[in-house]
């Protein structure tokens, strides 16, 4: 009589525990400890073989099963011998605190240890830019920003910081890094890629070393996952989970190198891609998984499926026994079956019993899984190392994140050197939906799978970063839509771009432009006639070519995460930008896919990125409209080449003031002044230091130039002396109160 399976197991459970009891009764505790697989002094391979020899088919199949935390009870874990659990994006205990995570992990682990052979479970999570499921965790820039930073050592430090926060919640397996090579920026996972070349992805595989340490059993280490194998970023049209149509040579050249590097760094697991290669689902591709990854590359870790990915092999909803055996025989070792894990277990068992899956394949998968569990030290230290729980969201980790934010900023335009903005500017206007929104600046995979707008987790918004950077005398005005802007502001910073998304929900088959709100905000700012500095917060390049000419500066901030102050570090010059584009920036969405070397002409090429000109003449106080202070003057449209605004209606005693003018160590000898005048009277402009009546530096004569927009440059000698940082005032005199001239710019020279 066939006992119901659970009763069968319970029977076996009793028998097994009796067996266990006998040695204990006759030889005492030493006998239990003498089991080779429980002896940490034994080589891992010996422990694996000993344990494997004691396992039933049910126990082996249980080890290959990964269920989602919400779909199991502790008794399920024990009864079905489940080898692994995961949290899907946003799947968290309540309350969502580090301690609650650790308590949850330990409870599940206790259930796993209650099985007859006491095999601990592995628990996986997508900590893809910090421990992003956990409220209060440090959220680092998404990979595309880290690719822009071009700093593999920093990425390794981020991996270590992430591993500490993950360890502090008990979890031992991180489904990161994504070593995807994004080839079409329409892809919803573009931001999960470090960039469009295999080199950049390979160079950032240092995250694996950060996560795993020098060995998996190191304190604070977790197992990393190179994903998604292979070609996820190369699908036609950038369709997520789509079809990568490439020759094998091109697939190997573009998408394989990062996995080769990951294997060289002893990555513990590899996750297979949903996508297909030339029409065959990767989860069914024995050649690429077993022959290439495991054979040619020598990968000895665990190959895990993606979420319900085996369902897609036959293109029908749900999975069949055939799909189970196809994926296992292709070389998958563990199947992520978040909910239907009972079906998976029974199907795999029957496929083995029918001879459709050889026992050798089951044993190979178990050897791989058990090897990692031994290497992680889970048999000796199965529970949370609470010494790391306090690292979640720590100041030290947030400092690393802020460093990553500032290094990831890419300066793409800086007309007139308007950046860096002076911290002592009198008035700065900030606008845009992404200026004061932690959720938007963090993007997808943040607290929630898709991420979400709003104050979703503790951090510093870009606006808060600006406020904390400028002087106490600076007025910072924020209005999301630009309402209230006027010509009295030194500049407007518009933080625009995308709202959060993840995976296929982020695919953009159509427009890649700014949304209507952003365009309206930018128009409002432009109408005020002040310089506009645009900061894009997005997971990909956007279609901005038509708007760019009206912007005075552009910084690509990507998805910076919780430490938005890193953006202000660049805007105000505390960090001279070093970021370089990790992806080609298109002229138009119609150019997608567009990648370096493909012969297309981009708006900004792969590798583009400026710094503040170190040779910038500190006297280049250009674009008079960029002044910090003024009296009696006004701004007007300027037709001089390269001119946005000029200062007009300058009459006797009117002045314009500039703060933070650094004259360097040697005083200038001359000054060139760009003026236009249709005045019937003459007068002069006088340059004074520190105040409108301070020491006189130079005097420039004013006279009719043929028209209020007939521009000419006038050179005058510097009669005074100036070194170091001063306020500089340009003061009009003479002319009996008449309008004397317009001013566009001036430049001091040696
Ligand atoms: C998702 C993603 C994968 C992630 C997994 C578990 O669908 O494709 O990157 O690791 O499911 O959340």
XYZ file of C-alpha atoms and ligand atoms in Angstrom:
762
model
C 0.000 0.000 0.000
C 1.467 3.245 -1.078
C 1.497 5.529 1.920
C 0.652 9.164 1.175
C 4.048 10.763 0.537
C 4.098 12.860 3.665
C 3.198 9.842 5.842
C 5.856 7.879 3.975
C 8.351 10.545 4.756
C 7.170 10.821 8.338
C 7.700 7.066 8.563
C 11.132 7.448 7.049
C 11.699 10.401 9.275
C 11.006 8.295 12.371
C 13.179 5.493 11.026
C 15.955 7.891 10.170
C 15.825 9.553 13.547
C 15.839 6.134 15.234
C 18.891 5.266 13.161
C 20.399 8.509 14.303
C 19.465 7.704 17.908
C 21.111 4.271 17.902
C 24.666 5.541 17.352
C 24.012 8.232 19.916
C 22.758 5.651 22.467
C 25.677 3.267 21.948
C 28.642 5.577 21.452
C 27.353 8.945 22.741
C 27.561 12.335 20.993
C 30.938 11.561 19.467
C 29.275 9.167 17.049
C 26.961 11.861 15.601
C 29.884 14.220 15.255
C 31.921 11.453 13.676
C 29.723 11.491 10.584
C 32.236 12.708 8.002
C 29.923 15.229 6.463
C 29.519 16.850 9.865
C 33.258 17.026 10.451
C 34.605 20.458 9.378
C 38.147 19.120 9.429
C 37.275 16.878 6.499
C 37.846 18.183 2.932
C 34.649 19.531 1.383
C 34.713 16.861 -1.300
C 34.762 14.130 1.358
C 31.902 15.748 3.233
C 29.888 16.077 0.028
C 30.328 12.429 -0.962
C 29.527 11.200 2.527
C 26.380 13.295 2.740
C 25.297 12.386 -0.767
C 25.606 8.718 0.086
C 23.120 9.180 2.903
C 20.507 11.075 0.880
C 17.303 9.681 -0.547
C 15.995 10.731 -3.952
C 13.435 12.921 -2.194
C 16.172 14.655 -0.258
C 18.214 15.194 -3.404
C 15.269 16.642 -5.279
C 14.457 18.866 -2.313
C 17.952 20.325 -2.497
C 17.331 21.314 -6.136
C 14.128 23.172 -5.279
C 14.019 26.920 -4.537
C 10.687 28.241 -3.241
C 9.576 31.801 -2.477
C 9.320 32.645 1.207
C 5.636 33.503 1.031
C 4.678 30.113 -0.392
C 6.157 27.896 2.327
C 5.694 27.123 5.989
C 8.432 25.901 8.251
C 6.951 22.434 8.208
C 6.971 22.472 4.400
C 10.710 23.149 4.534
C 11.231 20.211 6.867
C 8.811 17.798 5.257
C 9.840 18.455 1.659
C 13.541 18.845 2.481
C 13.637 22.174 0.638
C 17.205 23.189 -0.119
C 16.651 26.859 -0.813
C 14.308 29.803 -0.433
C 14.289 33.244 -1.957
C 12.714 36.642 -1.553
C 11.400 37.946 -4.842
C 11.622 41.699 -5.406
C 9.809 43.433 -2.565
C 9.079 40.215 -0.626
C 9.859 41.197 2.950
C 8.837 40.307 6.488
C 6.691 42.713 8.462
C 8.080 44.882 9.923
C 10.642 45.379 7.193
C 13.626 45.760 9.507
C 17.039 44.138 9.457
C 16.317 42.338 12.706
C 12.996 41.007 11.439
C 14.785 39.698 8.336
C 17.375 37.955 10.511
C 14.685 36.450 12.712
C 12.798 35.243 9.636
C 15.935 33.691 8.135
C 16.821 31.936 11.372
C 13.310 30.534 11.682
C 13.435 29.074 8.180
C 16.936 27.764 8.819
C 15.798 26.035 11.954
C 13.171 24.215 9.911
C 15.806 23.053 7.441
C 18.062 21.824 10.227
C 15.158 19.791 11.603
C 15.413 17.420 8.618
C 16.988 14.021 9.315
C 20.319 14.941 7.773
C 20.219 18.493 9.130
C 21.089 20.064 5.789
C 20.928 23.893 6.055
C 19.151 25.878 3.360
C 20.531 28.661 1.173
C 18.453 31.840 0.939
C 18.708 34.022 -2.180
C 17.795 37.663 -2.773
C 18.298 40.382 -5.393
C 20.611 42.774 -3.597
C 21.475 44.396 -6.900
C 22.343 47.901 -5.713
C 22.691 47.383 -1.997
C 20.354 45.295 0.114
C 17.524 46.971 -1.701
C 14.615 44.916 -0.320
C 15.356 46.113 3.193
C 13.990 49.430 4.481
C 16.890 51.592 5.665
C 19.574 49.748 3.721
C 22.194 51.654 1.788
C 21.067 51.961 -1.827
C 24.026 52.302 -4.173
C 23.880 53.605 -7.742
C 22.526 51.077 -10.191
C 25.112 49.346 -12.358
C 24.898 51.759 -15.305
C 26.130 54.521 -12.996
C 28.896 52.293 -11.670
C 29.893 51.620 -15.248
C 30.153 55.384 -15.762
C 32.435 55.602 -12.704
C 34.938 53.204 -14.325
C 36.231 52.220 -10.862
C 36.423 48.417 -10.364
C 37.982 48.845 -6.934
C 35.029 50.931 -5.830
C 32.630 48.288 -7.154
C 34.491 45.675 -5.111
C 34.065 47.816 -2.008
C 30.370 48.174 -2.817
C 30.167 44.389 -3.085
C 31.713 44.008 0.335
C 29.428 46.602 1.904
C 26.421 44.923 0.329
C 27.567 41.515 1.561
C 27.832 42.830 5.105
C 24.304 44.222 5.032
C 22.953 41.040 3.455
C 24.808 38.886 6.005
C 23.386 40.998 8.790
C 19.923 39.811 7.798
C 21.045 36.170 7.667
C 20.839 35.826 3.923
C 23.730 33.974 2.299
C 23.120 34.252 -1.478
C 22.931 37.399 -3.612
C 21.496 37.198 -7.143
C 24.062 39.742 -8.304
C 25.918 41.080 -10.227
C 24.135 41.294 -13.507
C 26.970 40.946 -16.018
C 24.644 41.691 -18.871
C 26.022 43.648 -21.835
C 23.253 46.025 -22.897
C 23.180 46.470 -26.666
C 19.812 48.184 -27.066
C 18.873 50.889 -24.557
C 15.188 50.250 -25.108
C 15.690 47.252 -22.804
C 13.973 47.683 -19.444
C 17.076 46.324 -17.693
C 19.568 48.718 -19.298
C 20.360 50.175 -15.871
C 21.234 46.747 -14.501
C 24.069 46.597 -17.011
C 27.464 48.163 -16.398
C 27.609 49.123 -20.067
C 27.508 48.184 -23.726
C 30.892 46.515 -24.048
C 32.085 43.170 -22.687
C 35.144 44.914 -21.305
C 33.191 47.177 -18.997
C 31.049 44.316 -17.669
C 34.093 42.094 -17.206
C 35.976 44.841 -15.363
C 33.129 45.222 -12.874
C 33.060 41.549 -12.003
C 35.068 42.733 -9.012
C 31.674 42.930 -7.335
C 31.852 39.139 -7.097
C 35.063 39.350 -5.116
C 33.515 42.006 -2.904
C 30.475 39.862 -2.209
C 32.294 36.535 -1.735
C 35.514 37.686 -0.118
C 38.612 35.563 -0.603
C 36.531 32.535 0.342
C 32.834 31.972 0.875
C 33.255 31.069 4.520
C 34.807 34.455 5.281
C 32.891 36.446 7.857
C 30.352 38.681 6.121
C 30.676 36.924 2.761
C 27.724 35.818 0.662
C 27.543 33.781 -2.532
C 27.369 35.881 -5.688
C 25.512 35.134 -8.896
C 26.673 36.019 -12.377
C 23.530 36.691 -14.392
C 21.806 36.253 -16.775
C 23.545 33.620 -18.828
C 23.720 34.360 -21.724
C 22.814 37.212 -24.035
C 20.034 38.828 -21.987
C 21.161 42.307 -23.081
C 21.394 41.440 -26.734
C 17.813 40.682 -27.679
C 16.325 42.013 -30.868
C 14.629 45.355 -30.186
C 15.825 45.286 -26.600
C 12.781 43.208 -25.687
C 13.185 41.799 -22.171
C 13.165 37.987 -22.182
C 13.290 38.193 -25.974
C 15.397 36.562 -28.647
C 19.108 37.206 -29.123
C 19.832 36.654 -32.778
C 23.599 36.404 -33.119
C 26.186 34.102 -34.613
C 27.962 31.984 -32.051
C 31.106 33.989 -32.731
C 29.359 37.253 -31.906
C 27.591 35.792 -28.885
C 30.958 34.626 -27.604
C 32.671 37.917 -28.387
C 30.072 40.205 -26.851
C 28.314 38.297 -24.079
C 30.630 35.526 -22.882
C 33.706 37.420 -21.580
C 32.044 38.693 -18.365
C 31.092 35.111 -17.436
C 34.611 33.936 -18.151
C 35.817 36.613 -15.725
C 33.161 35.637 -13.189
C 34.276 32.005 -13.270
C 37.863 33.127 -12.864
C 36.704 34.962 -9.729
C 35.121 31.727 -8.458
C 31.556 33.002 -8.650
C 29.395 30.581 -6.678
C 26.370 30.575 -8.927
C 25.194 31.518 -12.392
C 21.598 32.387 -13.205
C 20.301 31.439 -16.611
C 18.622 34.065 -18.778
C 14.944 34.074 -19.736
C 15.983 35.076 -23.232
C 16.493 32.806 -26.187
C 19.488 32.379 -28.438
C 18.434 32.145 -32.053
C 15.013 30.937 -31.029
C 15.959 28.381 -28.347
C 15.194 29.327 -24.749
C 18.388 29.484 -22.736
C 16.825 27.315 -20.034
C 16.785 24.492 -22.571
C 20.234 25.107 -24.001
C 22.399 22.176 -22.983
C 25.249 23.215 -25.271
C 25.717 26.648 -23.744
C 25.034 25.604 -20.141
C 26.719 22.223 -19.868
C 29.267 22.169 -22.700
C 30.339 25.824 -22.650
C 29.691 27.160 -19.142
C 30.439 24.004 -17.158
C 32.745 22.330 -19.624
C 34.746 24.920 -21.537
C 34.722 27.615 -18.828
C 35.004 25.059 -16.030
C 32.229 26.529 -13.899
C 31.861 24.299 -10.831
C 29.182 26.187 -8.950
C 25.389 26.133 -9.006
C 23.393 26.927 -12.133
C 20.064 28.327 -10.994
C 17.016 29.106 -13.109
C 15.273 32.416 -13.214
C 11.841 32.980 -11.649
C 9.403 30.495 -13.227
C 11.644 30.565 -16.261
C 11.261 26.857 -17.117
C 7.583 27.657 -17.805
C 8.704 29.495 -20.946
C 10.563 26.624 -22.592
C 7.545 25.389 -24.536
C 5.937 28.809 -24.762
C 2.881 27.690 -22.834
C 1.725 28.910 -19.423
C 2.940 26.764 -16.513
C 5.547 24.041 -16.667
C 5.332 20.391 -17.662
C 7.333 17.333 -16.695
C 9.043 17.608 -20.072
C 10.170 21.165 -19.301
C 11.430 20.011 -15.929
C 13.557 17.255 -17.416
C 14.685 19.439 -20.334
C 15.994 22.152 -18.007
C 17.668 19.734 -15.604
C 19.251 17.765 -18.435
C 20.411 21.058 -19.997
C 22.478 21.548 -16.861
C 20.369 23.534 -14.433
C 21.096 22.467 -10.863
C 18.440 24.395 -8.933
C 15.053 25.535 -10.142
C 13.453 28.751 -8.900
C 9.840 27.619 -8.574
C 8.476 30.303 -6.250
C 5.004 28.838 -5.830
C 4.528 25.592 -7.732
C 7.425 23.881 -6.005
C 5.374 20.834 -4.956
C 4.505 20.162 -8.599
C 8.127 20.559 -9.530
C 9.230 18.044 -6.896
C 6.731 15.415 -7.940
C 7.408 15.935 -11.658
C 11.157 15.688 -11.265
C 10.821 12.576 -9.146
C 8.684 10.872 -11.737
C 11.034 11.988 -14.547
C 13.946 10.368 -12.672
C 11.939 7.204 -12.016
C 10.984 7.081 -15.705
C 14.645 7.392 -16.655
C 14.149 10.767 -18.357
C 16.641 12.364 -15.974
C 19.675 10.223 -15.084
C 20.592 9.874 -11.433
C 24.055 11.085 -12.380
C 22.558 14.478 -13.261
C 20.730 14.626 -9.938
C 23.919 13.749 -8.100
C 25.951 16.296 -10.047
C 23.460 19.027 -9.148
C 23.532 17.995 -5.504
C 27.309 17.897 -5.419
C 27.354 21.469 -6.675
C 24.713 22.663 -4.230
C 26.161 20.875 -1.204
C 29.677 22.036 -2.075
C 28.541 25.656 -1.859
C 26.717 25.037 1.418
C 29.856 23.533 2.913
C 32.039 26.316 1.486
C 29.670 28.930 2.924
C 30.174 27.331 6.334
C 26.435 26.836 6.739
C 26.824 23.471 8.436
C 28.923 25.099 11.152
C 27.325 28.566 11.274
C 23.779 28.179 9.889
C 22.259 31.199 11.618
C 22.571 34.963 11.162
C 25.845 36.562 12.193
C 24.193 39.345 14.160
C 27.460 41.284 14.324
C 26.610 42.577 10.842
C 22.987 43.494 11.449
C 23.954 46.982 12.536
C 25.783 47.620 9.246
C 22.481 47.923 7.393
C 22.336 51.514 6.179
C 25.451 52.451 8.180
C 27.171 55.811 7.800
C 30.305 54.055 6.537
C 28.367 52.334 3.771
C 26.526 55.515 2.863
C 29.897 57.247 2.452
C 30.920 54.595 -0.080
C 27.604 55.136 -1.840
C 28.104 58.908 -1.967
C 31.570 58.368 -3.443
C 29.999 56.126 -6.068
C 27.347 58.739 -6.850
C 29.802 61.544 -7.473
C 32.103 59.312 -9.524
C 29.191 58.177 -11.654
C 28.102 61.675 -12.721
C 28.838 62.335 -16.402
C 29.244 65.982 -17.450
C 28.041 66.191 -21.041
C 27.605 69.947 -21.528
C 28.945 72.968 -19.660
C 28.429 76.125 -21.682
C 30.416 79.097 -20.507
C 31.691 76.983 -17.667
C 28.490 77.697 -15.751
C 29.412 74.620 -13.695
C 30.548 74.362 -10.989
C 27.994 76.703 -9.521
C 29.311 78.954 -6.748
C 28.253 77.757 -3.308
C 27.791 81.396 -2.412
C 25.444 82.125 -5.299
C 22.732 84.429 -4.026
C 19.783 82.471 -5.417
C 19.491 78.988 -6.957
C 16.232 77.567 -8.311
C 15.660 73.794 -8.319
C 12.895 72.118 -10.311
C 11.890 68.749 -11.704
C 10.020 65.675 -10.503
C 13.285 63.850 -9.687
C 14.874 66.573 -7.560
C 13.281 65.663 -4.262
C 12.258 62.024 -4.601
C 14.274 59.176 -3.079
C 12.187 56.605 -4.907
C 12.757 58.163 -8.314
C 16.485 58.618 -7.773
C 16.815 54.977 -6.678
C 14.858 53.409 -9.524
C 13.591 49.856 -9.740
C 14.533 47.041 -7.341
C 14.156 49.394 -4.395
C 11.968 48.249 -1.482
C 9.497 47.136 -4.123
C 10.312 45.027 -7.188
C 9.361 47.854 -9.512
C 10.546 50.564 -7.146
C 8.193 53.505 -6.646
C 8.134 57.272 -6.391
C 8.135 59.014 -3.044
C 9.903 58.850 0.270
C 10.371 55.083 0.152
C 13.448 54.663 2.343
C 15.843 56.856 4.349
C 18.350 58.806 2.305
C 19.264 62.219 0.875
C 17.489 63.600 -2.154
C 19.383 65.607 -4.758
C 17.616 68.741 -3.533
C 18.577 68.009 0.066
C 22.136 67.551 -1.155
C 22.051 70.956 -2.844
C 20.632 72.629 0.233
C 23.336 71.138 2.445
C 26.101 72.200 0.042
C 25.411 75.890 -0.587
C 26.250 78.700 1.820
C 23.900 79.811 4.547
C 23.360 83.042 2.634
C 22.214 81.259 -0.517
C 18.500 81.006 -1.194
C 17.477 77.657 -2.691
C 13.938 77.668 -4.033
C 12.294 74.393 -5.111
C 9.222 74.000 -7.215
C 8.666 70.736 -9.070
C 7.197 72.506 -12.068
C 9.444 75.594 -12.105
C 6.642 77.821 -10.906
C 7.988 81.036 -9.384
C 11.242 81.218 -11.330
C 12.394 84.680 -12.419
C 15.493 86.411 -13.722
C 16.923 87.083 -10.293
C 18.225 83.527 -9.915
C 21.868 82.683 -10.647
C 20.755 79.477 -12.321
C 18.059 76.836 -12.387
C 18.839 73.153 -11.786
C 16.240 70.922 -13.433
C 16.325 67.274 -12.246
C 14.288 65.343 -14.781
C 14.131 61.871 -16.327
C 12.403 58.576 -15.618
C 10.276 57.151 -12.828
C 11.054 53.667 -11.471
C 10.553 50.418 -13.359
C 12.071 46.942 -13.545
C 12.492 44.262 -16.186
C 9.977 44.071 -19.012
C 7.898 46.870 -17.447
C 10.736 49.184 -18.339
C 10.990 48.263 -22.018
C 10.566 51.391 -24.202
C 9.726 50.257 -27.732
C 8.469 53.718 -28.662
C 9.522 57.164 -27.468
C 12.615 57.552 -25.316
C 12.074 61.286 -24.799
C 11.469 63.242 -21.643
C 7.874 63.110 -20.504
C 5.424 65.984 -20.900
C 5.857 67.174 -17.327
C 9.620 67.487 -17.695
C 9.315 69.309 -21.006
C 6.822 71.738 -19.516
C 9.044 72.380 -16.500
C 12.036 73.052 -18.740
C 10.018 75.463 -20.868
C 9.000 77.381 -17.748
C 12.604 77.698 -16.652
C 13.804 78.729 -20.081
C 11.188 81.474 -20.311
C 12.671 83.086 -17.212
C 15.921 83.647 -19.068
C 18.228 82.179 -16.436
C 20.876 79.523 -17.145
C 19.402 76.045 -17.023
C 21.453 73.110 -15.749
C 19.763 69.802 -16.551
C 20.382 66.681 -14.471
C 18.913 63.510 -15.945
C 17.933 60.785 -13.457
C 17.299 57.794 -15.678
C 18.149 54.174 -16.242
C 19.314 54.796 -19.799
C 20.216 57.543 -22.277
C 17.169 59.605 -23.265
C 16.201 61.239 -26.544
C 17.114 64.868 -25.756
C 18.879 66.127 -28.896
C 16.153 68.640 -29.752
C 16.102 70.161 -26.272
C 19.855 70.162 -25.646
C 20.687 73.443 -27.451
C 18.575 75.417 -24.984
C 20.325 73.887 -22.008
C 23.408 75.512 -20.557
C 24.690 72.353 -18.895
C 23.848 68.661 -18.759
C 24.843 66.075 -16.174
C 23.775 62.431 -16.499
C 23.177 61.214 -12.944
C 21.738 57.767 -13.830
C 20.012 56.176 -10.779
C 22.119 57.365 -7.841
C 20.265 55.642 -4.983
C 19.906 57.036 -1.455
C 22.972 59.319 -1.413
C 21.791 62.181 -3.608
C 24.336 64.555 -2.096
C 26.879 63.032 -4.440
C 25.180 64.891 -7.289
C 25.561 68.214 -5.462
C 29.234 67.372 -4.883
C 29.678 67.698 -8.633
C 27.266 70.568 -9.301
C 29.067 72.793 -6.812
C 32.597 71.666 -7.511
C 33.445 69.575 -4.463
C 34.197 66.845 -6.966
C 35.505 67.466 -10.457
C 33.470 65.054 -12.598
C 35.307 62.016 -13.943
C 32.366 59.932 -15.185
C 32.459 58.543 -18.718
C 29.497 57.270 -20.730
C 29.180 53.475 -20.355
C 26.706 53.445 -23.223
C 26.532 55.413 -26.449
C 24.064 58.323 -26.178
C 21.836 58.328 -29.252
C 20.927 61.307 -31.435
C 17.492 59.783 -31.721
C 15.610 56.733 -30.460
C 15.367 55.623 -34.069
C 19.087 54.895 -33.944
C 18.638 52.082 -31.392
C 20.527 49.836 -31.175
C 23.521 52.142 -31.324
C 26.851 51.060 -29.919
C 30.474 52.103 -30.111
C 32.080 51.141 -33.368
C 28.884 50.569 -35.316
C 29.448 53.548 -37.584
C 26.394 55.506 -36.443
C 26.803 59.137 -35.308
C 25.610 59.566 -31.714
C 24.780 62.681 -29.747
C 27.541 61.717 -27.301
C 29.893 58.797 -27.959
C 30.665 55.901 -25.626
C 33.326 57.175 -23.228
C 32.262 60.833 -23.447
C 32.396 62.858 -20.253
C 33.939 66.242 -19.385
C 35.586 67.636 -16.308
C 35.612 71.220 -15.171
C 38.315 72.751 -17.332
C 41.358 72.790 -15.071
C 42.830 75.377 -17.451
C 39.678 77.441 -17.161
C 40.830 80.991 -16.762
C 39.484 81.721 -13.295
C 38.791 85.147 -14.651
C 36.384 83.761 -17.220
C 33.421 85.242 -15.516
C 31.533 84.853 -18.740
C 27.872 85.277 -19.526
C 27.013 88.348 -17.547
C 23.626 86.847 -16.857
C 25.380 84.426 -14.558
C 26.049 87.145 -12.021
C 25.432 86.704 -8.302
C 24.328 90.203 -7.484
C 23.172 93.319 -9.324
C 21.560 96.700 -8.889
C 19.525 98.625 -11.478
C 20.302 96.367 -14.446
C 18.109 93.886 -16.341
C 18.467 90.787 -18.515
C 17.566 90.629 -22.144
C 17.843 88.294 -25.109
C 21.293 88.441 -26.653
C 22.149 87.871 -30.320
C 25.908 87.789 -29.898
C 27.332 84.404 -30.971
C 27.025 81.878 -28.160
C 25.202 84.351 -25.984
C 22.012 83.471 -24.104
C 21.377 86.559 -22.065
C 23.104 89.900 -21.821
C 22.842 92.525 -19.095
C 21.131 95.679 -20.320
C 19.929 99.066 -19.142
C 23.198 99.845 -17.450
C 23.276 103.474 -16.274
C 25.484 105.424 -13.878
C 25.965 103.646 -10.499
C 24.240 100.472 -11.660
C 26.389 97.388 -10.949
C 26.746 93.626 -11.426
C 28.417 91.453 -8.768
C 30.241 88.121 -9.047
C 31.220 86.005 -6.012
C 34.070 83.531 -5.715
C 36.230 84.957 -8.511
C 39.607 83.305 -8.042
C 42.367 85.486 -9.499
C 44.997 82.881 -8.751
C 48.480 83.727 -7.539
C 49.449 86.359 -10.109
C 47.425 89.468 -10.859
C 45.951 89.850 -14.375
C 47.353 92.593 -16.654
C 44.371 93.266 -18.920
C 40.647 92.758 -19.222
C 38.542 92.239 -22.369
C 34.928 93.409 -22.117
C 32.211 92.473 -24.617
C 29.797 95.371 -24.996
C 27.136 96.773 -27.315
C 25.669 100.282 -27.244
C 23.384 102.559 -29.181
C 23.744 105.272 -26.542
C 24.172 108.893 -27.445
C 26.346 109.504 -24.419
C 29.599 107.973 -23.223
C 30.630 106.673 -19.852
C 32.678 103.848 -18.404
C 32.585 100.486 -16.612
C 34.840 100.204 -13.573
C 35.951 96.884 -12.052
C 36.056 97.038 -8.255
C 37.152 94.342 -5.772
C 35.042 93.209 -2.816
C 32.370 95.933 -3.051
C 30.949 98.440 -5.611
C 33.251 101.039 -4.090
C 36.191 98.727 -3.307
C 39.740 98.905 -4.792
C 39.677 99.853 -8.505
C 41.086 97.181 -10.822
C 40.388 98.561 -14.308
C 38.281 101.064 -16.252
C 36.705 100.400 -19.665
C 35.352 103.267 -21.766
C 31.801 102.979 -23.110
C 30.591 104.521 -26.352
C 28.210 103.850 -29.201
C 28.995 100.602 -31.094
C 26.282 101.016 -33.703
C 23.454 99.267 -31.920
C 22.295 97.607 -28.706
C 23.179 94.216 -30.217
C 26.219 95.367 -32.174
C 28.829 93.650 -30.100
C 32.471 94.535 -29.831
C 35.323 93.596 -27.492
C 37.154 96.362 -25.675
C 40.554 95.726 -24.008
C 41.758 97.794 -21.070
C 44.846 97.589 -18.865
C 44.518 96.420 -15.299
C 45.736 99.360 -13.240
C 45.174 97.715 -9.853
C 46.152 94.300 -8.521
C 44.169 91.175 -7.630
C 45.205 87.709 -6.444
C 43.210 85.008 -4.660
C 39.433 84.871 -4.314
C 37.430 88.099 -4.338
C 33.996 89.404 -5.066
C 34.146 91.421 -8.261
C 31.832 94.339 -9.093
C 31.325 95.909 -12.500
C 30.062 99.454 -11.856
C 28.773 101.920 -14.474
C 29.619 105.630 -14.281
C 28.984 108.812 -16.352
C 26.332 109.368 -18.950
C 24.107 111.540 -16.775
C 21.752 108.735 -15.923
C 21.268 107.561 -19.530
C 21.399 103.896 -20.533
C 25.065 103.426 -21.411
C 25.588 99.914 -22.835
C 24.833 96.203 -22.734
C 27.308 93.667 -21.323
C 27.723 90.073 -22.461
C 30.956 88.905 -20.872
C 34.391 89.917 -19.706
C 37.696 88.091 -19.340
C 40.812 88.968 -17.383
C 44.139 87.929 -18.878
C 47.779 87.874 -17.868
C 13.626 38.123 -11.741
C 14.883 38.464 -12.496
C 16.127 37.932 -11.857
C 15.942 37.796 -10.367
C 14.865 36.770 -10.129
C 14.547 36.609 -8.633
O 12.582 37.866 -12.636
O 14.932 38.133 -13.858
O 17.183 38.843 -12.177
O 17.159 37.375 -9.767
O 13.666 37.063 -10.817
O 13.967 37.770 -8.136
